[in-house]
Each structure stands twice: as C-alpha cells, then as structure tokens.
Amino acid sequence: MKKDVIIACDFPSKNDVMDFLDLFGKEKPFVKIGMELFYAEGPDIVRQIKKKGHKIFLDLKLHDIPNTVERAMRSLSLLDVDMVNLHTSGTVKMMQAALKGLTREDGTRPLLIGVTQLTSINDQELSEELMINGTMDEVVINYAKLALTAGIDGVVCSPLEAEKVKNACGASFIAVTPGIRFKDSKKDDQARITTPYDASKMGCDYIVVGRPITQADDPVAAYRRCVHEFVYGKETE
Ligand code: C5P
C-alpha cells in the first residue's frame, strides 16, 4: 500500500477549512475531518470537501452498542468517505457490526481504523481510574489484536508503537500515526513526537499532521516537505 500524508483539518468552520484547502490549488491532499468541524457544519461539509477532490478520513471515533454503530456506519458509508474510525474497546462484536454497516451494496467500503488507548490517558489513569490491569503497551497490543480478529483494517497508534503493532498483527495491518513534528517545529501539546522521515522508517502507513501544516507560514510547502520525508523517505534539515 502506498504511504500517504493526511492533513488534520482542525478548523471551527466551513469558511476556515475551505480557505485553507484553496491554498493547494490542483493538489488534493488526503484530509482528516474531526468532530469539531463535523458537529459545527454537519455531513454537508464532508460532501463539499469530497466534491473538491480530496480523500477524507472522517475521525468521529464511534463507540456504542453494536446495532447503533452498525446503523451509524451505514449512514457514514453513504457519505463516500475513504477512512472512518471507532473505539476498539467497544469489543469485537461492535467492530464486526461496524464493518457490516460500512459495507456498501456493491461490496466496497471505506477503510475502518480502530482507536486503541487515547494518547491522553496515562498509566495511572489506566490502572487506578479505569481499573485496567496490564501495561499501556500490553493494552494497546491487545486492542490491536482484537481489531485484527474483528477484521478491521488497522489502528491509530504512535509511530513508536507501529513496529510492535505490525509484529503482532502483520505487515498489512494499517498503522495510522499522529504525533508528527519536523525537527525544527514546536511540540505544542504532543509529548512523544516523531519526524515524518522517522515515521517513514518505522513502517507507518499514514501520518496525520495538523499544526505543523495548518499553522505554517507556507502550508503548501510544509505539506510537500511532509510528503518528501514520509512518502519518498528523504530526510530534510
Ligand atoms: O496538530 P497536530 O499535528 O498535533 O494534530 C494531530 C491530529 O491527530 C489531531 O487532529 C488530533 O486530534 C489527532 N490525534 C492525536 N493523537 C491521537 C489520536 C488523534 O493527536 N492519539
């Protein structure tokens, strides 16, 4: 599978995201639409961005009883997005229901990716609040294996976990990885960061990059730099 860079379009309104995408002209990067924009603008924002020619990762992280997730995924499949996600902690049964709902009448469907443990959760919260036994690594790998059992396509993880996920679930199991920063960019609120070049070497399939592109002086140049490092495996200074 071809590696790709997904731009996290974390904008509050349609105008903001459209102005941003217009900067790219004929170039049509793969974009991620999250809850902020989707809840503000509704499903029509997805149709409009799709119409402009972009691939879309719709990041709504579904988590509910299997029947509800199946029906919600059916609605999302009609939006013609390219990738959607859910929480693997919803169980194998829920993920299988999601796959069923997502599969269109002609047999095609968007890629389905699972969230393992959110990176905002620390070890203490995992054991003391959530009462989950096992280390973070063990929990992430367990969730990835459940995702594989359910037949979904891959998981969201840190580039630093990608190799372990691939070892446990196979090379073709997709690793979608946020937490990306250039050597010379700000860390913002990301704690464990990797450059696009290193993410490429670590075997990630997709990197999700937000602020290093959206808040760059020249977003198009920043996007191209990501592609150069990640897709073509060329280090930049
Ligand atoms: O701006 P930045 O590059 O940090 O954006 C990363 C994107 O990836 C954001 O949309 C964020 O919500 C998302 N994300 C993340 N860590 C996860 C899952 C998703 O940063 N574990």
Coordinates of C-alpha atoms and ligand atoms in Angstrom, one line a residue:
M1 CA 0.0 0.0 0.0
K2 CA 1.2 3.5 -0.8
K3 CA 2.1 5.7 2.1
D4 CA 0.3 9.0 2.4
V5 CA 0.2 12.2 4.5
I6 CA -3.2 13.1 6.0
I7 CA -3.7 16.7 7.0
A8 CA -5.7 17.1 10.2
C9 CA -8.1 19.9 9.3
D10 CA -8.9 21.0 12.8
F11 CA -10.8 24.2 11.9
P12 CA -14.0 25.6 13.5
S13 CA -16.0 26.4 10.4
K14 CA -16.5 25.7 6.7
N15 CA -15.0 29.1 5.7
D16 CA -11.8 28.4 7.5
V17 CA -11.3 24.9 6.1
M18 CA -12.3 25.9 2.5
D19 CA -9.9 28.9 2.6
F20 CA -7.2 26.5 3.8
L21 CA -7.8 23.9 1.1
D22 CA -7.9 26.5 -1.7
L23 CA -4.3 27.2 -0.9
F24 CA -3.5 23.8 -2.5
G25 CA -5.0 24.6 -5.9
K26 CA -5.0 21.5 -8.1
E27 CA -3.1 19.5 -5.5
K28 CA -5.7 17.5 -3.4
P29 CA -4.2 16.2 -0.2
F30 CA -5.9 13.5 1.9
V31 CA -7.6 15.3 4.8
K32 CA -8.9 14.4 8.2
I33 CA -12.2 15.9 9.3
G34 CA -12.9 15.6 13.1
M35 CA -15.7 16.2 15.5
E36 CA -15.2 20.0 15.8
L37 CA -15.9 20.7 12.1
F38 CA -18.4 17.8 11.6
Y39 CA -20.6 18.9 14.6
A40 CA -20.4 22.5 13.5
E41 CA -21.2 22.1 9.9
G42 CA -22.9 18.7 9.6
P43 CA -22.4 16.0 6.9
D44 CA -22.6 18.5 4.1
I45 CA -19.1 19.7 4.9
V46 CA -17.9 16.1 4.0
R47 CA -19.8 16.2 0.7
Q48 CA -18.3 19.6 -0.2
I49 CA -14.7 18.6 0.5
K50 CA -15.2 15.3 -1.3
K51 CA -16.5 17.3 -4.3
K52 CA -13.3 19.3 -4.3
G53 CA -11.5 16.0 -5.0
H54 CA -10.0 15.2 -1.6
K55 CA -9.8 11.8 0.1
I56 CA -11.3 12.1 3.6
F57 CA -10.6 10.4 6.9
L58 CA -13.7 11.0 9.0
D59 CA -12.5 10.9 12.6
L60 CA -15.6 10.5 14.7
K61 CA -14.4 7.6 16.9
L62 CA -17.7 5.7 17.2
H63 CA -18.4 3.8 20.4
D64 CA -21.9 2.4 21.2
I65 CA -23.8 -0.9 21.2
P66 CA -23.3 -2.9 18.1
N67 CA -26.7 -2.2 16.5
T68 CA -26.3 1.5 16.9
V69 CA -22.8 1.5 15.5
E70 CA -23.8 -0.6 12.5
R71 CA -26.6 1.8 11.6
A72 CA -24.4 4.9 12.1
M73 CA -21.7 3.3 9.9
R74 CA -24.3 2.7 7.2
S75 CA -25.1 6.4 7.2
L76 CA -21.3 7.3 7.1
S77 CA -20.8 4.8 4.2
L78 CA -23.2 6.9 2.1
L79 CA -21.0 9.9 2.6
D80 CA -18.4 8.3 0.4
V81 CA -15.5 8.9 2.8
D82 CA -12.3 6.9 2.4
M83 CA -11.5 6.1 6.1
V84 CA -13.5 6.1 9.3
N85 CA -12.7 5.1 12.9
L86 CA -14.2 3.7 16.1
H87 CA -13.0 2.7 19.6
T88 CA -11.7 -0.9 19.7
S89 CA -12.8 -1.0 23.4
G90 CA -16.3 -1.4 22.0
T91 CA -15.5 -5.1 21.6
V92 CA -15.0 -7.4 18.6
K93 CA -18.8 -7.7 18.3
M94 CA -19.1 -3.9 17.9
M95 CA -16.3 -3.8 15.3
Q96 CA -17.8 -6.6 13.3
A97 CA -21.2 -4.8 13.3
A98 CA -19.4 -1.6 12.2
L99 CA -17.9 -3.4 9.3
K100 CA -21.3 -4.8 8.2
G101 CA -22.9 -1.4 8.4
L102 CA -20.0 0.2 6.5
T103 CA -20.0 -2.2 3.6
R104 CA -22.0 -0.7 0.7
E105 CA -24.3 -2.7 -1.6
D106 CA -21.6 -3.1 -4.2
G107 CA -19.3 -4.6 -1.6
T108 CA -17.0 -1.6 -1.4
R109 CA -16.3 0.3 1.9
P110 CA -14.1 2.9 3.5
L111 CA -11.1 1.7 5.5
L112 CA -12.0 1.1 9.1
I113 CA -9.4 2.0 11.7
G114 CA -9.6 1.5 15.5
V115 CA -8.5 3.8 18.3
T116 CA -6.7 1.7 20.9
Q117 CA -5.9 3.8 24.1
L118 CA -6.2 7.5 23.6
T119 CA -2.7 9.1 24.0
S120 CA -4.2 11.5 26.5
I121 CA -4.6 8.6 29.0
N122 CA -1.6 8.0 31.3
D123 CA -0.5 4.8 33.1
Q124 CA -2.0 5.9 36.5
E125 CA -5.4 6.6 35.0
L126 CA -5.4 3.3 33.2
S127 CA -4.8 1.3 36.4
E128 CA -6.4 3.4 39.1
E129 CA -9.4 5.1 37.3
L130 CA -10.2 2.6 34.6
M131 CA -9.0 -0.4 36.7
I132 CA -7.4 -2.0 33.6
N133 CA -4.7 -4.4 34.5
G134 CA -1.6 -4.6 32.3
T135 CA 0.8 -2.0 31.0
M136 CA -0.1 0.5 28.3
D137 CA 1.9 -1.4 25.7
E138 CA 0.1 -4.7 26.6
V139 CA -3.3 -2.9 26.4
V140 CA -2.6 -1.3 23.0
I141 CA -1.4 -4.6 21.5
N142 CA -4.4 -6.4 22.9
Y143 CA -6.8 -3.9 21.4
A144 CA -4.9 -4.1 18.1
K145 CA -5.3 -7.9 18.1
L146 CA -9.0 -7.5 18.8
A147 CA -9.2 -5.2 15.8
L148 CA -7.5 -7.8 13.7
T149 CA -9.8 -10.5 14.9
A150 CA -12.8 -8.4 14.0
G151 CA -11.4 -7.9 10.5
I152 CA -11.0 -4.2 10.6
D153 CA -8.1 -2.6 8.6
G154 CA -5.8 -1.2 11.2
V155 CA -5.3 1.1 14.3
V156 CA -4.3 4.6 15.2
C157 CA -1.1 4.5 17.2
S158 CA 2.1 6.4 17.9
P159 CA 4.9 5.8 15.3
L160 CA 6.8 4.5 18.2
E161 CA 4.3 1.7 18.6
A162 CA 3.9 0.9 14.8
E163 CA 6.5 -1.8 14.7
K164 CA 5.0 -3.7 17.7
V165 CA 1.6 -3.4 16.2
K166 CA 2.9 -4.8 12.9
N167 CA 4.7 -7.6 14.7
A168 CA 1.5 -8.6 16.5
C169 CA -0.9 -8.1 13.6
G170 CA 1.0 -8.5 10.4
A171 CA 2.7 -6.1 7.9
S172 CA -0.5 -5.3 6.0
F173 CA -2.4 -4.2 9.2
I174 CA -2.5 -0.4 8.8
A175 CA -0.8 1.9 11.3
V176 CA -2.2 5.5 11.2
T177 CA 0.0 7.7 13.2
P178 CA -0.4 11.2 14.6
G179 CA 2.2 13.0 16.9
I180 CA 4.3 14.2 13.9
R181 CA 6.7 17.2 14.1
F182 CA 9.5 18.4 11.9
K183 CA 13.0 18.5 13.5
D184 CA 12.6 22.3 13.8
S185 CA 8.9 22.7 14.7
K186 CA 7.1 23.3 18.0
K187 CA 5.9 20.3 20.0
D188 CA 2.6 22.0 21.0
D189 CA 0.8 19.6 23.3
Q190 CA 2.2 16.4 21.7
A191 CA 4.5 14.6 24.1
R192 CA 6.0 11.8 22.1
I193 CA 6.8 13.1 18.7
T194 CA 8.4 11.7 15.5
T195 CA 9.5 13.4 12.3
P196 CA 7.8 12.4 9.0
Y197 CA 11.2 10.8 7.9
D198 CA 11.5 8.7 11.1
A199 CA 7.8 7.7 10.8
S200 CA 8.5 6.5 7.3
K201 CA 11.4 4.4 8.6
M202 CA 9.3 3.0 11.4
G203 CA 6.9 1.4 8.9
C204 CA 3.8 3.7 9.4
D205 CA 1.3 3.7 6.6
Y206 CA -0.3 7.1 7.1
I207 CA 0.9 10.0 9.1
V208 CA -1.7 12.5 10.4
V209 CA -0.3 16.0 10.6
G210 CA -2.1 19.1 11.9
R211 CA -0.5 22.2 13.2
P212 CA 2.9 21.8 11.5
I213 CA 1.0 22.2 8.2
T214 CA -2.1 24.2 9.2
Q215 CA -0.2 26.8 11.2
A216 CA 2.9 27.1 9.0
D217 CA 3.7 30.3 7.2
D218 CA 3.5 28.4 4.0
P219 CA 1.2 25.4 4.5
V220 CA 1.7 24.0 1.0
A221 CA 5.4 24.0 1.4
A222 CA 5.1 22.3 4.8
Y223 CA 2.8 19.6 3.3
R224 CA 5.2 19.0 0.5
R225 CA 8.0 18.7 3.0
C226 CA 6.0 16.0 4.8
V227 CA 5.4 14.1 1.6
H228 CA 9.1 14.4 0.7
E229 CA 10.2 13.0 4.1
F230 CA 7.4 10.4 4.6
V231 CA 6.4 9.2 1.2
Y232 CA 9.7 9.5 -0.6
G233 CA 11.8 8.7 2.5
K234 CA 14.1 11.8 2.1
E235 CA 15.4 13.5 5.2
T236 CA 15.2 17.3 5.4
E237 CA 17.1 19.7 7.6
Ligands
C5P1 O1 -1.8 19.4 15.3 P1 -1.4 18.0 15.4 O2 -0.4 17.5 14.4 O3 -0.9 17.7 16.8 O4 -2.7 17.2 15.2 C1 -2.8 15.8 15.3 C2 -4.2 15.3 15.0 O5 -4.3 13.9 15.3 C3 -5.3 16.0 15.8 O6 -6.4 16.1 14.9 C4 -5.5 15.1 16.9 O7 -6.8 15.1 17.4 C5 -5.3 13.7 16.3 N1 -4.9 12.7 17.2 C6 -3.8 12.7 18.0 N2 -3.4 11.7 18.9 C7 -4.2 10.6 18.9 C8 -5.3 10.5 18.1 C9 -5.6 11.6 17.2 O8 -3.0 13.7 18.0 N3 -3.9 9.6 19.7

